[in-house]
mmCIF file of N, CA, C and O in Angstrom:
data_model
loop_
_atom_site.group_PDB
_atom_site.id
_atom_site.type_symbol
_atom_site.label_atom_id
_atom_site.label_comp_id
_atom_site.label_asym_id
_atom_site.label_seq_id
_atom_site.Cartn_x
_atom_site.Cartn_y
_atom_site.Cartn_z
ATOM 1 N N MET W 1 6.219 -57.427 -22.832
ATOM 2 C CA MET W 1 6.507 -56.507 -23.912
ATOM 3 C C MET W 1 6.888 -55.140 -23.360
ATOM 4 O O MET W 1 7.814 -54.513 -23.881
ATOM 5 N N ALA W 2 6.170 -54.687 -22.342
ATOM 6 C CA ALA W 2 6.490 -53.370 -21.776
ATOM 7 C C ALA W 2 7.893 -53.371 -21.191
ATOM 8 O O ALA W 2 8.645 -52.404 -21.366
ATOM 9 N N THR W 3 8.262 -54.445 -20.522
ATOM 10 C CA THR W 3 9.595 -54.523 -19.914
ATOM 11 C C THR W 3 10.696 -54.456 -20.952
ATOM 12 O O THR W 3 11.722 -53.820 -20.750
ATOM 13 N N LYS W 4 10.460 -55.091 -22.103
ATOM 14 C CA LYS W 4 11.503 -55.147 -23.146
ATOM 15 C C LYS W 4 11.255 -54.180 -24.297
ATOM 16 O O LYS W 4 11.976 -54.189 -25.288
ATOM 17 N N ASP W 5 10.234 -53.338 -24.181
ATOM 18 C CA ASP W 5 9.949 -52.265 -25.138
ATOM 19 C C ASP W 5 9.803 -52.761 -26.578
ATOM 20 O O ASP W 5 10.508 -52.340 -27.475
ATOM 21 N N TYR W 6 8.876 -53.705 -26.777
ATOM 22 C CA TYR W 6 8.562 -54.164 -28.135
ATOM 23 C C TYR W 6 7.078 -54.495 -28.209
ATOM 24 O O TYR W 6 6.405 -54.611 -27.183
ATOM 25 N N LEU W 7 6.565 -54.629 -29.418
ATOM 26 C CA LEU W 7 5.164 -54.974 -29.623
ATOM 27 C C LEU W 7 5.092 -56.018 -30.728
ATOM 28 O O LEU W 7 5.440 -55.743 -31.873
ATOM 29 N N SER W 8 4.658 -57.231 -30.387
ATOM 30 C CA SER W 8 4.584 -58.306 -31.366
ATOM 31 C C SER W 8 3.691 -59.428 -30.833
ATOM 32 O O SER W 8 3.652 -59.660 -29.620
ATOM 33 N N HIS W 9 3.030 -60.122 -31.744
ATOM 34 C CA HIS W 9 2.252 -61.293 -31.351
ATOM 35 C C HIS W 9 3.158 -62.479 -31.053
ATOM 36 O O HIS W 9 2.711 -63.483 -30.510
ATOM 37 N N THR W 10 4.423 -62.362 -31.398
ATOM 38 C CA THR W 10 5.417 -63.400 -31.116
ATOM 39 C C THR W 10 6.378 -62.877 -30.060
ATOM 40 O O THR W 10 6.970 -61.808 -30.220
ATOM 41 N N SER W 11 6.545 -63.635 -28.968
ATOM 42 C CA SER W 11 7.459 -63.243 -27.897
ATOM 43 C C SER W 11 8.897 -63.250 -28.393
ATOM 44 O O SER W 11 9.220 -63.900 -29.393
ATOM 45 N N MET W 12 9.753 -62.589 -27.671
ATOM 46 C CA MET W 12 11.165 -62.552 -28.047
ATOM 47 C C MET W 12 11.794 -63.944 -27.995
ATOM 48 O O MET W 12 12.789 -64.197 -28.668
ATOM 49 N N ASP W 13 11.192 -64.869 -27.235
ATOM 50 C CA ASP W 13 11.698 -66.244 -27.185
ATOM 51 C C ASP W 13 11.105 -67.116 -28.290
ATOM 52 O O ASP W 13 11.339 -68.318 -28.334
ATOM 53 N N GLY W 14 10.291 -66.514 -29.172
ATOM 54 C CA GLY W 14 9.739 -67.241 -30.309
ATOM 55 C C GLY W 14 8.352 -67.807 -30.110
ATOM 56 O O GLY W 14 7.755 -68.332 -31.051
ATOM 57 N N ARG W 15 7.818 -67.729 -28.891
ATOM 58 C CA ARG W 15 6.476 -68.270 -28.650
ATOM 59 C C ARG W 15 5.416 -67.369 -29.281
ATOM 60 O O ARG W 15 5.492 -66.156 -29.192
ATOM 61 N N THR W 16 4.424 -68.002 -29.897
ATOM 62 C CA THR W 16 3.301 -67.265 -30.475
ATOM 63 C C THR W 16 2.250 -67.009 -29.397
ATOM 64 O O THR W 16 2.272 -67.633 -28.329
ATOM 65 N N PHE W 17 1.314 -66.110 -29.704
ATOM 66 C CA PHE W 17 0.285 -65.784 -28.713
ATOM 67 C C PHE W 17 -0.483 -67.023 -28.272
ATOM 68 O O PHE W 17 -0.799 -67.180 -27.093
ATOM 69 N N ASP W 18 -0.790 -67.920 -29.199
ATOM 70 C CA ASP W 18 -1.555 -69.105 -28.820
ATOM 71 C C ASP W 18 -0.735 -70.046 -27.948
ATOM 72 O O ASP W 18 -1.277 -70.706 -27.054
ATOM 73 N N GLN W 19 0.574 -70.106 -28.156
ATOM 74 C CA GLN W 19 1.425 -70.921 -27.282
ATOM 75 C C GLN W 19 1.455 -70.340 -25.867
ATOM 76 O O GLN W 19 1.411 -71.085 -24.890
ATOM 77 N N ARG W 20 1.502 -69.020 -25.758
ATOM 78 C CA ARG W 20 1.486 -68.382 -24.432
ATOM 79 C C ARG W 20 0.154 -68.628 -23.723
ATOM 80 O O ARG W 20 0.123 -68.898 -22.519
ATOM 81 N N ILE W 21 -0.948 -68.558 -24.474
ATOM 82 C CA ILE W 21 -2.268 -68.780 -23.880
ATOM 83 C C ILE W 21 -2.382 -70.225 -23.384
ATOM 84 O O ILE W 21 -2.852 -70.473 -22.273
ATOM 85 N N ARG W 22 -1.921 -71.167 -24.187
ATOM 86 C CA ARG W 22 -1.957 -72.573 -23.752
ATOM 87 C C ARG W 22 -1.066 -72.797 -22.527
ATOM 88 O O ARG W 22 -1.429 -73.566 -21.628
ATOM 89 N N ALA W 23 0.082 -72.124 -22.483
ATOM 90 C CA ALA W 23 0.983 -72.256 -21.332
ATOM 91 C C ALA W 23 0.326 -71.722 -20.055
ATOM 92 O O ALA W 23 0.661 -72.156 -18.954
ATOM 93 N N ALA W 24 -0.621 -70.813 -20.211
ATOM 94 C CA ALA W 24 -1.371 -70.292 -19.065
ATOM 95 C C ALA W 24 -2.579 -71.181 -18.745
ATOM 96 O O ALA W 24 -3.453 -70.800 -17.973
ATOM 97 N N GLU W 25 -2.610 -72.363 -19.357
ATOM 98 C CA GLU W 25 -3.593 -73.408 -19.103
ATOM 99 C C GLU W 25 -4.982 -73.099 -19.648
ATOM 100 O O GLU W 25 -5.989 -73.563 -19.118
ATOM 101 N N TYR W 26 -5.048 -72.338 -20.727
ATOM 102 C CA TYR W 26 -6.306 -72.173 -21.460
ATOM 103 C C TYR W 26 -6.143 -72.928 -22.762
ATOM 104 O O TYR W 26 -5.265 -72.603 -23.567
ATOM 105 N N SER W 27 -6.974 -73.912 -23.004
ATOM 106 C CA SER W 27 -6.723 -74.866 -24.088
ATOM 107 C C SER W 27 -7.272 -74.474 -25.455
ATOM 108 O O SER W 27 -6.981 -75.147 -26.439
ATOM 109 N N SER W 28 -8.043 -73.396 -25.553
ATOM 110 C CA SER W 28 -8.678 -73.067 -26.829
ATOM 111 C C SER W 28 -8.459 -71.608 -27.244
ATOM 112 O O SER W 28 -9.411 -70.836 -27.368
ATOM 113 N N PRO W 29 -7.205 -71.200 -27.478
ATOM 114 C CA PRO W 29 -6.973 -69.819 -27.893
ATOM 115 C C PRO W 29 -7.548 -69.539 -29.270
ATOM 116 O O PRO W 29 -7.607 -70.427 -30.119
ATOM 117 N N ALA W 30 -7.981 -68.300 -29.480
ATOM 118 C CA ALA W 30 -8.585 -67.931 -30.753
ATOM 119 C C ALA W 30 -7.826 -66.802 -31.446
ATOM 120 O O ALA W 30 -7.526 -66.907 -32.637
ATOM 121 N N ALA W 31 -7.513 -65.738 -30.729
ATOM 122 C CA ALA W 31 -6.929 -64.563 -31.370
ATOM 123 C C ALA W 31 -6.328 -63.652 -30.306
ATOM 124 O O ALA W 31 -6.537 -63.853 -29.109
ATOM 125 N N GLU W 32 -5.617 -62.642 -30.779
ATOM 126 C CA GLU W 32 -5.021 -61.665 -29.865
ATOM 127 C C GLU W 32 -5.026 -60.292 -30.528
ATOM 128 O O GLU W 32 -4.688 -60.157 -31.699
ATOM 129 N N ASN W 33 -5.411 -59.289 -29.770
ATOM 130 C CA ASN W 33 -5.250 -57.897 -30.171
ATOM 131 C C ASN W 33 -4.236 -57.258 -29.242
ATOM 132 O O ASN W 33 -4.328 -57.429 -28.018
ATOM 133 N N ILE W 34 -3.273 -56.534 -29.811
ATOM 134 C CA ILE W 34 -2.303 -55.810 -28.999
ATOM 135 C C ILE W 34 -2.180 -54.387 -29.542
ATOM 136 O O ILE W 34 -2.429 -54.135 -30.723
ATOM 137 N N ALA W 35 -1.802 -53.475 -28.659
ATOM 138 C CA ALA W 35 -1.611 -52.085 -29.053
ATOM 139 C C ALA W 35 -0.721 -51.414 -28.021
ATOM 140 O O ALA W 35 -0.552 -51.911 -26.902
ATOM 141 N N THR W 36 -0.179 -50.282 -28.384
ATOM 142 C CA THR W 36 0.594 -49.492 -27.436
ATOM 143 C C THR W 36 0.432 -48.017 -27.744
ATOM 144 O O THR W 36 0.238 -47.631 -28.900
ATOM 145 N N GLY W 37 0.485 -47.201 -26.701
ATOM 146 C CA GLY W 37 0.459 -45.758 -26.856
ATOM 147 C C GLY W 37 -0.846 -45.089 -26.512
ATOM 148 O O GLY W 37 -0.866 -43.935 -26.102
ATOM 149 N N GLN W 38 -1.954 -45.782 -26.687
ATOM 150 C CA GLN W 38 -3.245 -45.177 -26.372
ATOM 151 C C GLN W 38 -3.348 -44.974 -24.857
ATOM 152 O O GLN W 38 -2.971 -45.842 -24.091
ATOM 153 N N THR W 39 -3.874 -43.825 -24.460
ATOM 154 C CA THR W 39 -3.872 -43.487 -23.035
ATOM 155 C C THR W 39 -5.153 -43.842 -22.289
ATOM 156 O O THR W 39 -5.189 -43.746 -21.066
ATOM 157 N N THR W 40 -6.183 -44.262 -23.009
ATOM 158 C CA THR W 40 -7.442 -44.633 -22.352
ATOM 159 C C THR W 40 -8.014 -45.893 -22.995
ATOM 160 O O THR W 40 -7.728 -46.193 -24.159
ATOM 161 N N PRO W 41 -8.843 -46.621 -22.247
ATOM 162 C CA PRO W 41 -9.510 -47.780 -22.839
ATOM 163 C C PRO W 41 -10.340 -47.401 -24.064
ATOM 164 O O PRO W 41 -10.355 -48.134 -25.062
ATOM 165 N N SER W 42 -11.037 -46.284 -24.024
ATOM 166 C CA SER W 42 -11.861 -45.905 -25.176
ATOM 167 C C SER W 42 -10.999 -45.605 -26.399
ATOM 168 O O SER W 42 -11.391 -45.917 -27.530
ATOM 169 N N ALA W 43 -9.815 -45.044 -26.199
ATOM 170 C CA ALA W 43 -8.932 -44.755 -27.337
ATOM 171 C C ALA W 43 -8.421 -46.037 -27.983
ATOM 172 O O ALA W 43 -8.391 -46.150 -29.216
ATOM 173 N N VAL W 44 -8.027 -47.015 -27.182
ATOM 174 C CA VAL W 44 -7.526 -48.258 -27.769
ATOM 175 C C VAL W 44 -8.660 -49.016 -28.448
ATOM 176 O O VAL W 44 -8.484 -49.582 -29.527
ATOM 177 N N MET W 45 -9.857 -49.002 -27.861
ATOM 178 C CA MET W 45 -10.992 -49.678 -28.502
ATOM 179 C C MET W 45 -11.357 -48.996 -29.811
ATOM 180 O O MET W 45 -11.669 -49.673 -30.795
ATOM 181 N N GLN W 46 -11.301 -47.684 -29.850
ATOM 182 C CA GLN W 46 -11.590 -46.965 -31.096
ATOM 183 C C GLN W 46 -10.598 -47.381 -32.180
ATOM 184 O O GLN W 46 -10.982 -47.654 -33.318
ATOM 185 N N ASP W 47 -9.319 -47.441 -31.831
ATOM 186 C CA ASP W 47 -8.304 -47.856 -32.806
ATOM 187 C C ASP W 47 -8.529 -49.291 -33.265
ATOM 188 O O ASP W 47 -8.444 -49.588 -34.462
ATOM 189 N N TRP W 48 -8.798 -50.205 -32.338
ATOM 190 C CA TRP W 48 -9.026 -51.597 -32.716
ATOM 191 C C TRP W 48 -10.264 -51.730 -33.603
ATOM 192 O O TRP W 48 -10.252 -52.488 -34.573
ATOM 193 N N MET W 49 -11.312 -50.998 -33.298
ATOM 194 C CA MET W 49 -12.535 -51.099 -34.099
ATOM 195 C C MET W 49 -12.362 -50.506 -35.492
ATOM 196 O O MET W 49 -13.102 -50.849 -36.415
ATOM 197 N N GLN W 50 -11.378 -49.652 -35.678
ATOM 198 C CA GLN W 50 -11.101 -49.080 -36.998
ATOM 199 C C GLN W 50 -10.146 -49.950 -37.818
ATOM 200 O O GLN W 50 -9.865 -49.639 -38.977
ATOM 201 N N SER W 51 -9.655 -51.019 -37.239
ATOM 202 C CA SER W 51 -8.764 -51.956 -37.911
ATOM 203 C C SER W 51 -9.550 -53.218 -38.254
ATOM 204 O O SER W 51 -10.128 -53.858 -37.358
ATOM 205 N N ALA W 52 -9.576 -53.581 -39.527
ATOM 206 C CA ALA W 52 -10.384 -54.737 -39.955
ATOM 207 C C ALA W 52 -10.051 -56.006 -39.177
ATOM 208 O O ALA W 52 -10.945 -56.723 -38.726
ATOM 209 N N GLY W 53 -8.777 -56.320 -39.021
ATOM 210 C CA GLY W 53 -8.379 -57.548 -38.335
ATOM 211 C C GLY W 53 -8.718 -57.544 -36.858
ATOM 212 O O GLY W 53 -9.237 -58.538 -36.320
ATOM 213 N N HIS W 54 -8.460 -56.442 -36.188
ATOM 214 C CA HIS W 54 -8.776 -56.345 -34.753
ATOM 215 C C HIS W 54 -10.286 -56.372 -34.535
ATOM 216 O O HIS W 54 -10.782 -57.050 -33.632
ATOM 217 N N ARG W 55 -11.007 -55.633 -35.371
ATOM 218 C CA ARG W 55 -12.468 -55.615 -35.268
ATOM 219 C C ARG W 55 -13.033 -57.024 -35.474
ATOM 220 O O ARG W 55 -13.951 -57.443 -34.752
ATOM 221 N N ARG W 56 -12.502 -57.751 -36.441
ATOM 222 C CA ARG W 56 -12.966 -59.123 -36.712
ATOM 223 C C ARG W 56 -12.848 -59.981 -35.445
ATOM 224 O O ARG W 56 -13.750 -60.766 -35.130
ATOM 225 N N ASN W 57 -11.745 -59.827 -34.709
ATOM 226 C CA ASN W 57 -11.586 -60.579 -33.454
ATOM 227 C C ASN W 57 -12.646 -60.185 -32.431
ATOM 228 O O ASN W 57 -13.236 -61.039 -31.772
ATOM 229 N N ILE W 58 -12.890 -58.892 -32.301
ATOM 230 C CA ILE W 58 -13.817 -58.388 -31.288
ATOM 231 C C ILE W 58 -15.250 -58.821 -31.562
ATOM 232 O O ILE W 58 -15.985 -59.171 -30.632
ATOM 233 N N VAL W 59 -15.668 -58.827 -32.808
ATOM 234 C CA VAL W 59 -17.074 -59.126 -33.128
ATOM 235 C C VAL W 59 -17.314 -60.586 -33.507
ATOM 236 O O VAL W 59 -18.434 -60.956 -33.837
ATOM 237 N N ASN W 60 -16.297 -61.420 -33.450
ATOM 238 C CA ASN W 60 -16.417 -62.835 -33.797
ATOM 239 C C ASN W 60 -17.306 -63.548 -32.771
ATOM 240 O O ASN W 60 -16.916 -63.734 -31.616
ATOM 241 N N CYS W 61 -18.485 -63.957 -33.176
ATOM 242 C CA CYS W 61 -19.446 -64.596 -32.272
ATOM 243 C C CYS W 61 -19.046 -66.010 -31.854
ATOM 244 O O CYS W 61 -19.642 -66.564 -30.933
ATOM 245 N N SER W 62 -18.035 -66.593 -32.501
ATOM 246 C CA SER W 62 -17.543 -67.907 -32.092
ATOM 247 C C SER W 62 -16.661 -67.816 -30.859
ATOM 248 O O SER W 62 -16.456 -68.809 -30.159
ATOM 249 N N ILE W 63 -16.135 -66.652 -30.598
ATOM 250 C CA ILE W 63 -15.265 -66.446 -29.432
ATOM 251 C C ILE W 63 -16.127 -66.360 -28.183
ATOM 252 O O ILE W 63 -17.114 -65.632 -28.142
ATOM 253 N N LYS W 64 -15.742 -67.113 -27.168
ATOM 254 C CA LYS W 64 -16.541 -67.213 -25.948
ATOM 255 C C LYS W 64 -15.840 -66.665 -24.707
ATOM 256 O O LYS W 64 -16.457 -66.548 -23.657
ATOM 257 N N ALA W 65 -14.559 -66.347 -24.801
ATOM 258 C CA ALA W 65 -13.813 -65.892 -23.623
ATOM 259 C C ALA W 65 -12.864 -64.769 -24.020
ATOM 260 O O ALA W 65 -12.412 -64.692 -25.171
ATOM 261 N N ILE W 66 -12.574 -63.900 -23.056
ATOM 262 C CA ILE W 66 -11.630 -62.812 -23.294
ATOM 263 C C ILE W 66 -10.825 -62.561 -22.016
ATOM 264 O O ILE W 66 -11.349 -62.646 -20.909
ATOM 265 N N GLY W 67 -9.553 -62.290 -22.216
ATOM 266 C CA GLY W 67 -8.692 -61.820 -21.148
ATOM 267 C C GLY W 67 -8.142 -60.479 -21.594
ATOM 268 O O GLY W 67 -7.786 -60.298 -22.759
ATOM 269 N N VAL W 68 -8.101 -59.523 -20.684
ATOM 270 C CA VAL W 68 -7.661 -58.173 -21.013
ATOM 271 C C VAL W 68 -6.494 -57.806 -20.119
ATOM 272 O O VAL W 68 -6.511 -58.066 -18.917
ATOM 273 N N GLY W 69 -5.469 -57.201 -20.727
ATOM 274 C CA GLY W 69 -4.322 -56.767 -19.956
ATOM 275 C C GLY W 69 -3.915 -55.350 -20.307
ATOM 276 O O GLY W 69 -4.119 -54.894 -21.442
ATOM 277 N N TYR W 70 -3.344 -54.656 -19.327
ATOM 278 C CA TYR W 70 -2.858 -53.291 -19.523
ATOM 279 C C TYR W 70 -1.603 -53.102 -18.694
ATOM 280 O O TYR W 70 -1.532 -53.538 -17.545
ATOM 281 N N ASP W 71 -0.600 -52.462 -19.283
ATOM 282 C CA ASP W 71 0.611 -52.091 -18.554
ATOM 283 C C ASP W 71 0.878 -50.617 -18.826
ATOM 284 O O ASP W 71 0.983 -50.208 -19.985
ATOM 285 N N SER W 72 0.962 -49.838 -17.779
ATOM 286 C CA SER W 72 1.106 -48.380 -17.920
ATOM 287 C C SER W 72 2.475 -47.959 -18.443
ATOM 288 O O SER W 72 2.631 -46.824 -18.897
ATOM 289 N N ARG W 73 3.452 -48.856 -18.422
ATOM 290 C CA ARG W 73 4.771 -48.516 -18.974
ATOM 291 C C ARG W 73 4.670 -48.535 -20.492
ATOM 292 O O ARG W 73 4.858 -49.554 -21.126
ATOM 293 N N GLY W 74 4.347 -47.381 -21.076
ATOM 294 C CA GLY W 74 4.185 -47.296 -22.519
ATOM 295 C C GLY W 74 2.765 -47.520 -22.979
ATOM 296 O O GLY W 74 2.485 -47.513 -24.163
ATOM 297 N N ASN W 75 1.855 -47.710 -22.025
ATOM 298 C CA ASN W 75 0.450 -47.969 -22.346
ATOM 299 C C ASN W 75 0.303 -49.145 -23.305
ATOM 300 O O ASN W 75 -0.110 -49.008 -24.450
ATOM 301 N N TYR W 76 0.661 -50.325 -22.825
ATOM 302 C CA TYR W 76 0.517 -51.562 -23.590
ATOM 303 C C TYR W 76 -0.837 -52.182 -23.265
ATOM 304 O O TYR W 76 -1.199 -52.337 -22.101
ATOM 305 N N TRP W 77 -1.574 -52.541 -24.308
ATOM 306 C CA TRP W 77 -2.918 -53.115 -24.188
ATOM 307 C C TRP W 77 -2.951 -54.483 -24.872
ATOM 308 O O TRP W 77 -2.377 -54.650 -25.946
ATOM 309 N N THR W 78 -3.633 -55.427 -24.254
ATOM 310 C CA THR W 78 -3.770 -56.766 -24.839
ATOM 311 C C THR W 78 -5.181 -57.293 -24.623
ATOM 312 O O THR W 78 -5.744 -57.148 -23.531
ATOM 313 N N GLN W 79 -5.725 -57.893 -25.651
ATOM 314 C CA GLN W 79 -6.941 -58.695 -25.543
ATOM 315 C C GLN W 79 -6.573 -60.074 -26.074
ATOM 316 O O GLN W 79 -6.068 -60.204 -27.180
ATOM 317 N N ASN W 80 -6.790 -61.090 -25.244
ATOM 318 C CA ASN W 80 -6.625 -62.464 -25.694
ATOM 319 C C ASN W 80 -8.008 -63.107 -25.725
ATOM 320 O O ASN W 80 -8.784 -62.985 -24.772
ATOM 321 N N PHE W 81 -8.306 -63.771 -26.827
ATOM 322 C CA PHE W 81 -9.623 -64.341 -27.056
ATOM 323 C C PHE W 81 -9.539 -65.860 -27.107
ATOM 324 O O PHE W 81 -8.548 -66.419 -27.574
ATOM 325 N N GLY W 82 -10.599 -66.513 -26.649
ATOM 326 C CA GLY W 82 -10.640 -67.972 -26.690
ATOM 327 C C GLY W 82 -11.998 -68.505 -27.101
ATOM 328 O O GLY W 82 -13.018 -67.821 -26.975
ATOM 329 N N TYR W 83 -11.983 -69.743 -27.585
ATOM 330 C CA TYR W 83 -13.226 -70.426 -27.979
ATOM 331 C C TYR W 83 -13.823 -71.124 -26.778
ATOM 332 O O TYR W 83 -13.218 -71.410 -25.823
#
């Protein structure tokens, strides 16, 4: 996303976040949080926690795994969650 300057749960090639997670050989994707522009981890977490949908992903006790990504080109943040 940082390379192509866009923000979406769907890749430009049409793949959804869960398809990308499965392609990375994780078989039980659950959810994805994405953001851009926040300059610190605490700022992006504050924004996600103030969003009902993002917060729901973070506090979901059924989720057992998390992958976190950051790209400084535009401050792109990603949390991928799995069961």
